[in-house]
Amino acid sequence: MASVERTAYPRFKRTISSRELHEAFTPGPSEVAWARGKARPAEHVLALVVLLKSFQKLGYFPDLAEVPEPVVEHVRGLLGMGEEVEPVHDSARTLRHHRTVVRERLGVVCDKERAREVASKALYEAVQTKDNPADLINVALEKLVKERLELPGYTTLDEMCASIRTEVNEEFFARIVARIDEAGREQLLGLLRVPVGGRSRFDELKRPAKAPSVAHLREHLAHLAKLELLGLTARWLEGVPPGKVEHFAGQAKVLDAAEVSKIGVVKRLALLACLLHMAKVRARDELVTMMCKRMASVTKKAKEDLEKIHAQHRAQSERLIAVLGEVLEAAKEAVGFDGDSVTLPFAPRKRNGVHAKCGKAVLEKLEAAGGLAKLSEEHELVSAHHGDNYFPLMWRHFKSHRKVLLDLTGALTVVATSTDSTVLEAVEFCQAMRNRTGAWVPMTYTVTKDDGTKVTKTVSAEFASQMWQRILFDKTRPGRISRRHFESCTLFYLVQELRSGDVAVVGSESYANLYDELLPWEECEPLMAEYCEQAGLPASASEFTAALKQKLTAVAAKVDAGYPDNADLTIDQASGKMVLTPRKGKDRRRSAQDLEAEILRRLPEWSLLDVLARTAYWIQWWRHFGPASGSDPKIRNKLARYCWTVFTYGTNAGPAQVARHMRNQMSVHEISLAGNQHITAEKLNAASADVIDMFIQLDLAHVWGDVGKAGIDGSQVDTWENNLLAESHIRYGGYGGLCLRHVSDTYIALFSHFVPCGMWEAVYLFEGLLRNQSEVTVDIVHGDTQAQNLPVFGLAHMLGVELLPRIRNWKDLTFYRVSPTVKYRHIDPLFGDPEKDVINWQLIENHWPDLMRVVLSIREGRLSSSALLRRLGNESRRNRIYQAYRELGRVIRTIVLLRFLSEPELRESIQSMTNKVEAFHKFSNWLMFASDVIQDNDPVHQEKIIKFNELLANCLIFHTAVDITKVVNDLIDEGWEVDPVDLATISPYITCKTRRFGTWHLDTEPPDGQAVGQLRLAA
């Protein structure tokens, strides 16, 4: 079912780095003494230590013949034995004795029946929500390790997994099919029929939405209506976990109609039902997204119209002002204005004469300017669009979308996530009045309930702003409302509430009710203590708030006290003007430049295909790829096929173009089949994680990070890996940057993409961190300027991660005070208004359960990034989750800003990370040489292309690091004095030694050597 390479079942790696030998296979003094006490002959002592270290690494006893020779040599050398000593056992009795004493020392039990029982129970529980065999086996392995049981053989676990998975899935299939009537079955099977000269309706289930034009909106709305007619999938799939539904749908999605037709009838119907259900969910998401985009376009065009009107009316405004000036001058002369006051005769007759004279003069001026009628018309035209009120102009752009948008709101089931449902009642009113043609309609309307009774309601516009209400109502038309403007107003606010999550769409995923996706508080409470300990957070609301308050107070006091010594920051106490002087970057030493030139001269040239093949052999990153069912791929030469696929999509060349240059080595169908059916974004993430984990084992990676530590002087050079950050997540919708990772006290490089787009970036980034499959842990995340979103800072803190974005506009950001009474001697001008820019500590403490529910739901996989994005990316007065995370973010961002102004090292680190991100942008673009435009409109395919490019970049950087290591070792052998400080300045983003063009040929012969990445630097 699943090969061992695709699971976490422990085994010896094909290549073992020197760092791994040191960390995993080095016996301690107590272990050596224990082994010498349990065995006497040198061969037995060596065998016992090898078994001990192997069991610690694997969890089971391998045959001594299977232990890699580098491991045996490493242990033999540490024991001080000669090369003639081999790890052997004289008899089976000695072997059994050695295994027994190892188990006793490690506290592990060898109980095969108990192991089968534990594994079986774990598999039954996991298969209810998971489906991939490799994932299921990994769950069983984790449970066995926790129970301190010796791992059974892999074939035992594989057979158990296959049996239990088949049994449970067949139960799900039978349950689903039993709920489908004969008509529904006929409709589902009819999807697979291919008409003559056409395509099956099965393909329609998989099509993505097009650009959000009016025509495409109508088309996609009709598509959803057709899907709804195919069956009540929500009823069919009731009780089936969402994860299983998605996996079953995924299996069907990667197949064509002919391939699905070959599956057994029961399974075929169940897979089609799941695919149909997910197609409906996706169509609803896409329709709402298209509506949001159309309303955004309508709003944008109205704003542009307002700007044009302002420009056009500027001359008219100036003319009206000039007329007013002439009128005033005439009035001055008529009333005898002396510059300070008006002198009027006291006699009523004379006074009336002055008034008459003044009125005559004013009328003459008005008549000369065009007359009252024309001036009044110009005044109404100019004053109609006074200020920034563009709302009256929305209707002209909205009317062409009116019918399809009202159809859309009628086709979707929309519910409020709070007690305020005024916007939904407005939508109901618009539906009731959609066939009316009058400009002004009564505010009362009648709706028919499900039971046939009619109810009269009165619509309210209290959700609309004052600017909207000015155009919605007319004092001369009491009880009536402007139908046209109210429709555009209602859709305007509906989109806002959909984005913020105050309104949810039933049967949607991206626009589902966030509160339904959150873990119930009863399930969160048992997880609290463990999570808070892992994330370094206090485990109660009061302690959490007190710790934040104390930290902000301490940091502000420290910065205030250190201001006189801060030569970079200047604050004018009188004017409040602030200046932060940048520091000059450090120059590279001449010796570093010479070393880099020599390394570049000696580096060998490789083609991209050579790089992929060699890294695939060393790391076996391709092991994660395979059919959606989880079975092993049934293709010839899997390594070659997957290398070609990564090259094809990573360079964005496409299967057709690559096949033309391959000398008939592989067909277009073979490449596209692997890319479409065997590889997903999640599998590409896992492959990249393998490359990352292997990279951190290289000595060179640690040299890049260890400058300035352990006695190495790094003060005179800005090292390539200085103060590196942590990140592992999907790069969504664009080109990304180098992401680096901080591991315990060592700085390590990681290659991953992200698009620097603020809120979107951060939410997907954090979800990726929690789902990170690499062995590297995360402490620090760097982002672009847009990552300064307040809720993002709060979310990062709750995840136990320090967010350090690039801070360009720090003068425009608000520093929040601990309390209104707190004043600072030197840095007080940095902080906002003492009356309003103060942290609301009570809000944070009251909503601490909401803060915890969100992060625990993310960790448990219950909350999607899209749903979280809408809640944290759009402000709402009813969104208590947004309010809580925003208030927490004010605390954390203020602390970061204070550190940024007072710590030059932090500013240099952030700038260094920004430079590395931009360098990786250029590097990844260079690899996508076929085209930098993704032609497919499907976001799933777009994400995969970006992930392919990321994996290709990871492999090339890792391979370059291995080549640099070999060159440096050769230089040392020749007598070069290689300074680690100089070596740390050399970037692996080297392109001049990589061939991208020419005839493409893949050599899958194993590369020479077994161990890679060991440097021979002087201590």
PDB file of C-alpha atoms in Angstrom, residues 359-534:
ATOM      1  CA  GLY A 359     -30.877  94.038  -3.470  1.00  0.00           C
ATOM      2  CA  LYS A 360     -30.824  95.746  -6.851  1.00  0.00           C
ATOM      3  CA  ALA A 361     -27.022  95.644  -6.950  1.00  0.00           C
ATOM      4  CA  VAL A 362     -26.970  91.969  -6.024  1.00  0.00           C
ATOM      5  CA  LEU A 363     -29.558  91.080  -8.643  1.00  0.00           C
ATOM      6  CA  GLU A 364     -27.632  92.967 -11.283  1.00  0.00           C
ATOM      7  CA  LYS A 365     -24.485  91.022 -10.511  1.00  0.00           C
ATOM      8  CA  LEU A 366     -26.373  87.716 -10.505  1.00  0.00           C
ATOM      9  CA  GLU A 367     -28.016  88.553 -13.813  1.00  0.00           C
ATOM     10  CA  ALA A 368     -24.684  89.498 -15.324  1.00  0.00           C
ATOM     11  CA  ALA A 369     -23.287  86.118 -14.217  1.00  0.00           C
ATOM     12  CA  GLY A 370     -25.999  84.213 -16.094  1.00  0.00           C
ATOM     13  CA  GLY A 371     -29.123  84.577 -14.049  1.00  0.00           C
ATOM     14  CA  LEU A 372     -30.535  82.825 -11.011  1.00  0.00           C
ATOM     15  CA  ALA A 373     -31.656  79.734 -12.914  1.00  0.00           C
ATOM     16  CA  LYS A 374     -28.249  78.933 -14.365  1.00  0.00           C
ATOM     17  CA  LEU A 375     -26.384  79.756 -11.163  1.00  0.00           C
ATOM     18  CA  SER A 376     -28.773  77.600  -9.134  1.00  0.00           C
ATOM     19  CA  GLU A 377     -28.246  74.691 -11.545  1.00  0.00           C
ATOM     20  CA  GLU A 378     -24.466  75.030 -11.298  1.00  0.00           C
ATOM     21  CA  HIS A 379     -24.686  75.257  -7.515  1.00  0.00           C
ATOM     22  CA  GLU A 380     -26.782  72.078  -7.277  1.00  0.00           C
ATOM     23  CA  LEU A 381     -24.378  70.239  -9.590  1.00  0.00           C
ATOM     24  CA  VAL A 382     -21.324  71.230  -7.571  1.00  0.00           C
ATOM     25  CA  SER A 383     -22.886  70.771  -4.126  1.00  0.00           C
ATOM     26  CA  ALA A 384     -24.358  67.359  -5.056  1.00  0.00           C
ATOM     27  CA  HIS A 385     -20.875  65.841  -4.883  1.00  0.00           C
ATOM     28  CA  HIS A 386     -19.524  67.953  -2.067  1.00  0.00           C
ATOM     29  CA  GLY A 387     -16.774  66.221  -0.067  1.00  0.00           C
ATOM     30  CA  ASP A 388     -15.925  62.561  -0.721  1.00  0.00           C
ATOM     31  CA  ASN A 389     -19.419  61.147  -1.047  1.00  0.00           C
ATOM     32  CA  TYR A 390     -19.134  58.869  -4.078  1.00  0.00           C
ATOM     33  CA  PHE A 391     -22.130  56.729  -3.081  1.00  0.00           C
ATOM     34  CA  PRO A 392     -24.621  58.496  -5.399  1.00  0.00           C
ATOM     35  CA  LEU A 393     -22.384  57.546  -8.332  1.00  0.00           C
ATOM     36  CA  MET A 394     -22.396  53.804  -7.624  1.00  0.00           C
ATOM     37  CA  TRP A 395     -25.768  53.104  -9.203  1.00  0.00           C
ATOM     38  CA  ARG A 396     -24.648  53.894 -12.750  1.00  0.00           C
ATOM     39  CA  HIS A 397     -22.052  51.104 -12.505  1.00  0.00           C
ATOM     40  CA  PHE A 398     -24.163  48.812 -10.341  1.00  0.00           C
ATOM     41  CA  LYS A 399     -27.232  48.698 -12.591  1.00  0.00           C
ATOM     42  CA  SER A 400     -25.571  46.457 -15.199  1.00  0.00           C
ATOM     43  CA  HIS A 401     -24.778  43.950 -12.415  1.00  0.00           C
ATOM     44  CA  ARG A 402     -28.094  44.332 -10.609  1.00  0.00           C
ATOM     45  CA  LYS A 403     -29.927  41.271 -11.882  1.00  0.00           C
ATOM     46  CA  VAL A 404     -27.082  38.785 -11.611  1.00  0.00           C
ATOM     47  CA  LEU A 405     -26.057  40.002  -8.146  1.00  0.00           C
ATOM     48  CA  LEU A 406     -29.620  39.796  -6.858  1.00  0.00           C
ATOM     49  CA  ASP A 407     -29.882  36.346  -8.423  1.00  0.00           C
ATOM     50  CA  LEU A 408     -26.685  35.397  -6.642  1.00  0.00           C
ATOM     51  CA  THR A 409     -27.876  36.573  -3.213  1.00  0.00           C
ATOM     52  CA  GLY A 410     -31.095  34.676  -3.807  1.00  0.00           C
ATOM     53  CA  ALA A 411     -29.291  31.467  -4.757  1.00  0.00           C
ATOM     54  CA  LEU A 412     -27.053  31.433  -1.660  1.00  0.00           C
ATOM     55  CA  THR A 413     -28.213  30.774   1.877  1.00  0.00           C
ATOM     56  CA  VAL A 414     -26.731  33.581   3.941  1.00  0.00           C
ATOM     57  CA  VAL A 415     -26.895  33.804   7.752  1.00  0.00           C
ATOM     58  CA  ALA A 416     -25.730  36.343  10.329  1.00  0.00           C
ATOM     59  CA  THR A 417     -23.056  35.247  12.791  1.00  0.00           C
ATOM     60  CA  SER A 418     -24.263  37.726  15.408  1.00  0.00           C
ATOM     61  CA  THR A 419     -27.605  39.009  16.655  1.00  0.00           C
ATOM     62  CA  ASP A 420     -27.501  41.912  14.179  1.00  0.00           C
ATOM     63  CA  SER A 421     -29.251  40.803  10.973  1.00  0.00           C
ATOM     64  CA  THR A 422     -30.233  44.211   9.552  1.00  0.00           C
ATOM     65  CA  VAL A 423     -28.134  43.750   6.401  1.00  0.00           C
ATOM     66  CA  LEU A 424     -29.747  40.377   5.659  1.00  0.00           C
ATOM     67  CA  GLU A 425     -33.184  41.925   6.175  1.00  0.00           C
ATOM     68  CA  ALA A 426     -32.164  44.595   3.668  1.00  0.00           C
ATOM     69  CA  VAL A 427     -31.212  41.830   1.206  1.00  0.00           C
ATOM     70  CA  GLU A 428     -34.635  40.276   1.782  1.00  0.00           C
ATOM     71  CA  PHE A 429     -36.260  43.656   1.076  1.00  0.00           C
ATOM     72  CA  CYS A 430     -34.292  44.040  -2.172  1.00  0.00           C
ATOM     73  CA  GLN A 431     -35.469  40.604  -3.293  1.00  0.00           C
ATOM     74  CA  ALA A 432     -39.061  41.521  -2.476  1.00  0.00           C
ATOM     75  CA  MET A 433     -38.789  44.786  -4.430  1.00  0.00           C
ATOM     76  CA  ARG A 434     -36.665  43.555  -7.341  1.00  0.00           C
ATOM     77  CA  ASN A 435     -39.562  43.652  -9.833  1.00  0.00           C
ATOM     78  CA  ARG A 436     -40.619  47.193  -8.891  1.00  0.00           C
ATOM     79  CA  THR A 437     -39.733  49.930 -11.361  1.00  0.00           C
ATOM     80  CA  GLY A 438     -40.426  53.050  -9.283  1.00  0.00           C
ATOM     81  CA  ALA A 439     -37.505  55.135  -8.081  1.00  0.00           C
ATOM     82  CA  TRP A 440     -39.053  55.445  -4.592  1.00  0.00           C
ATOM     83  CA  VAL A 441     -40.687  52.432  -2.938  1.00  0.00           C
ATOM     84  CA  PRO A 442     -42.454  51.946   0.417  1.00  0.00           C
ATOM     85  CA  MET A 443     -40.323  50.621   3.271  1.00  0.00           C
ATOM     86  CA  THR A 444     -42.883  47.957   4.165  1.00  0.00           C
ATOM     87  CA  TYR A 445     -42.840  44.632   2.347  1.00  0.00           C
ATOM     88  CA  THR A 446     -44.399  41.195   2.609  1.00  0.00           C
ATOM     89  CA  VAL A 447     -42.595  37.847   2.761  1.00  0.00           C
ATOM     90  CA  THR A 448     -44.040  34.349   2.633  1.00  0.00           C
ATOM     91  CA  LYS A 449     -42.816  31.853   5.220  1.00  0.00           C
ATOM     92  CA  ASP A 450     -42.212  28.172   4.575  1.00  0.00           C
ATOM     93  CA  ASP A 451     -45.619  27.278   6.001  1.00  0.00           C
ATOM     94  CA  GLY A 452     -47.344  29.620   3.540  1.00  0.00           C
ATOM     95  CA  THR A 453     -48.195  32.405   5.977  1.00  0.00           C
ATOM     96  CA  LYS A 454     -47.419  35.969   4.968  1.00  0.00           C
ATOM     97  CA  VAL A 455     -45.655  38.459   7.218  1.00  0.00           C
ATOM     98  CA  THR A 456     -45.403  42.216   6.741  1.00  0.00           C
ATOM     99  CA  LYS A 457     -42.067  43.784   7.677  1.00  0.00           C
ATOM    100  CA  THR A 458     -40.485  47.220   7.613  1.00  0.00           C
ATOM    101  CA  VAL A 459     -36.933  47.529   6.375  1.00  0.00           C
ATOM    102  CA  SER A 460     -34.338  49.511   8.324  1.00  0.00           C
ATOM    103  CA  ALA A 461     -31.341  51.381   6.956  1.00  0.00           C
ATOM    104  CA  GLU A 462     -29.687  51.970  10.303  1.00  0.00           C
ATOM    105  CA  PHE A 463     -26.689  49.899   9.216  1.00  0.00           C
ATOM    106  CA  ALA A 464     -25.874  52.515   6.557  1.00  0.00           C
ATOM    107  CA  SER A 465     -23.683  55.545   7.187  1.00  0.00           C
ATOM    108  CA  GLN A 466     -24.963  59.112   7.277  1.00  0.00           C
ATOM    109  CA  MET A 467     -23.637  59.728   3.767  1.00  0.00           C
ATOM    110  CA  TRP A 468     -25.701  56.813   2.479  1.00  0.00           C
ATOM    111  CA  GLN A 469     -28.795  57.907   4.368  1.00  0.00           C
ATOM    112  CA  ARG A 470     -28.654  61.362   2.767  1.00  0.00           C
ATOM    113  CA  ILE A 471     -29.353  59.801  -0.618  1.00  0.00           C
ATOM    114  CA  LEU A 472     -31.643  57.012   0.589  1.00  0.00           C
ATOM    115  CA  PHE A 473     -34.327  59.248   2.084  1.00  0.00           C
ATOM    116  CA  ASP A 474     -36.187  62.385   1.047  1.00  0.00           C
ATOM    117  CA  LYS A 475     -38.087  64.546   3.544  1.00  0.00           C
ATOM    118  CA  THR A 476     -40.805  65.116   0.972  1.00  0.00           C
ATOM    119  CA  ARG A 477     -41.370  61.319   0.651  1.00  0.00           C
ATOM    120  CA  PRO A 478     -41.971  60.009   4.159  1.00  0.00           C
ATOM    121  CA  GLY A 479     -42.120  56.223   4.502  1.00  0.00           C
ATOM    122  CA  ARG A 480     -40.358  55.691   1.195  1.00  0.00           C
ATOM    123  CA  ILE A 481     -36.786  54.855   0.221  1.00  0.00           C
ATOM    124  CA  SER A 482     -34.724  55.204  -2.955  1.00  0.00           C
ATOM    125  CA  ARG A 483     -34.874  51.708  -4.436  1.00  0.00           C
ATOM    126  CA  ARG A 484     -31.852  52.023  -6.706  1.00  0.00           C
ATOM    127  CA  HIS A 485     -29.494  53.517  -4.167  1.00  0.00           C
ATOM    128  CA  PHE A 486     -30.709  51.113  -1.478  1.00  0.00           C
ATOM    129  CA  GLU A 487     -29.854  48.112  -3.654  1.00  0.00           C
ATOM    130  CA  SER A 488     -26.306  49.294  -4.259  1.00  0.00           C
ATOM    131  CA  CYS A 489     -26.021  50.256  -0.572  1.00  0.00           C
ATOM    132  CA  THR A 490     -27.203  46.817   0.572  1.00  0.00           C
ATOM    133  CA  LEU A 491     -24.756  44.942  -1.655  1.00  0.00           C
ATOM    134  CA  PHE A 492     -21.993  47.324  -0.574  1.00  0.00           C
ATOM    135  CA  TYR A 493     -22.511  46.424   3.092  1.00  0.00           C
ATOM    136  CA  LEU A 494     -23.215  42.741   2.414  1.00  0.00           C
ATOM    137  CA  VAL A 495     -19.780  42.390   0.839  1.00  0.00           C
ATOM    138  CA  GLN A 496     -18.182  44.083   3.831  1.00  0.00           C
ATOM    139  CA  GLU A 497     -19.909  41.722   6.248  1.00  0.00           C
ATOM    140  CA  LEU A 498     -19.005  38.664   4.184  1.00  0.00           C
ATOM    141  CA  ARG A 499     -15.364  39.709   4.263  1.00  0.00           C
ATOM    142  CA  SER A 500     -15.383  40.401   7.988  1.00  0.00           C
ATOM    143  CA  GLY A 501     -17.242  37.193   8.816  1.00  0.00           C
ATOM    144  CA  ASP A 502     -20.275  38.945  10.310  1.00  0.00           C
ATOM    145  CA  VAL A 503     -22.283  37.177   7.607  1.00  0.00           C
ATOM    146  CA  ALA A 504     -21.631  33.556   6.580  1.00  0.00           C
ATOM    147  CA  VAL A 505     -22.669  31.433   3.597  1.00  0.00           C
ATOM    148  CA  VAL A 506     -24.157  28.022   4.365  1.00  0.00           C
ATOM    149  CA  GLY A 507     -22.363  25.261   2.469  1.00  0.00           C
ATOM    150  CA  SER A 508     -19.280  27.380   1.888  1.00  0.00           C
ATOM    151  CA  GLU A 509     -15.736  26.862   3.103  1.00  0.00           C
ATOM    152  CA  SER A 510     -13.996  30.212   2.727  1.00  0.00           C
ATOM    153  CA  TYR A 511     -17.090  32.115   3.878  1.00  0.00           C
ATOM    154  CA  ALA A 512     -18.303  29.676   6.514  1.00  0.00           C
ATOM    155  CA  ASN A 513     -19.191  30.675  10.055  1.00  0.00           C
ATOM    156  CA  LEU A 514     -15.926  31.003  11.951  1.00  0.00           C
ATOM    157  CA  TYR A 515     -17.540  30.156  15.280  1.00  0.00           C
ATOM    158  CA  ASP A 516     -18.703  26.810  13.889  1.00  0.00           C
ATOM    159  CA  GLU A 517     -15.097  25.975  12.964  1.00  0.00           C
ATOM    160  CA  LEU A 518     -13.609  26.895  16.349  1.00  0.00           C
ATOM    161  CA  LEU A 519     -13.051  24.189  18.919  1.00  0.00           C
ATOM    162  CA  PRO A 520     -15.637  24.309  21.701  1.00  0.00           C
ATOM    163  CA  TRP A 521     -14.232  25.712  24.914  1.00  0.00           C
ATOM    164  CA  GLU A 522     -14.813  22.358  26.610  1.00  0.00           C
ATOM    165  CA  GLU A 523     -12.381  20.743  24.147  1.00  0.00           C
ATOM    166  CA  CYS A 524      -9.905  23.598  24.463  1.00  0.00           C
ATOM    167  CA  GLU A 525      -9.522  23.445  28.246  1.00  0.00           C
ATOM    168  CA  PRO A 526      -7.697  20.056  28.354  1.00  0.00           C
ATOM    169  CA  LEU A 527      -5.238  21.327  25.714  1.00  0.00           C
ATOM    170  CA  MET A 528      -4.511  24.652  27.384  1.00  0.00           C
ATOM    171  CA  ALA A 529      -1.718  23.738  29.777  1.00  0.00           C
ATOM    172  CA  GLU A 530       0.320  21.798  27.198  1.00  0.00           C
ATOM    173  CA  TYR A 531      -0.050  24.454  24.510  1.00  0.00           C
ATOM    174  CA  CYS A 532       0.785  27.368  26.814  1.00  0.00           C
ATOM    175  CA  GLU A 533       3.920  25.555  27.943  1.00  0.00           C
ATOM    176  CA  GLN A 534       5.008  24.916  24.355  1.00  0.00           C
TER     177      GLN A 534
END
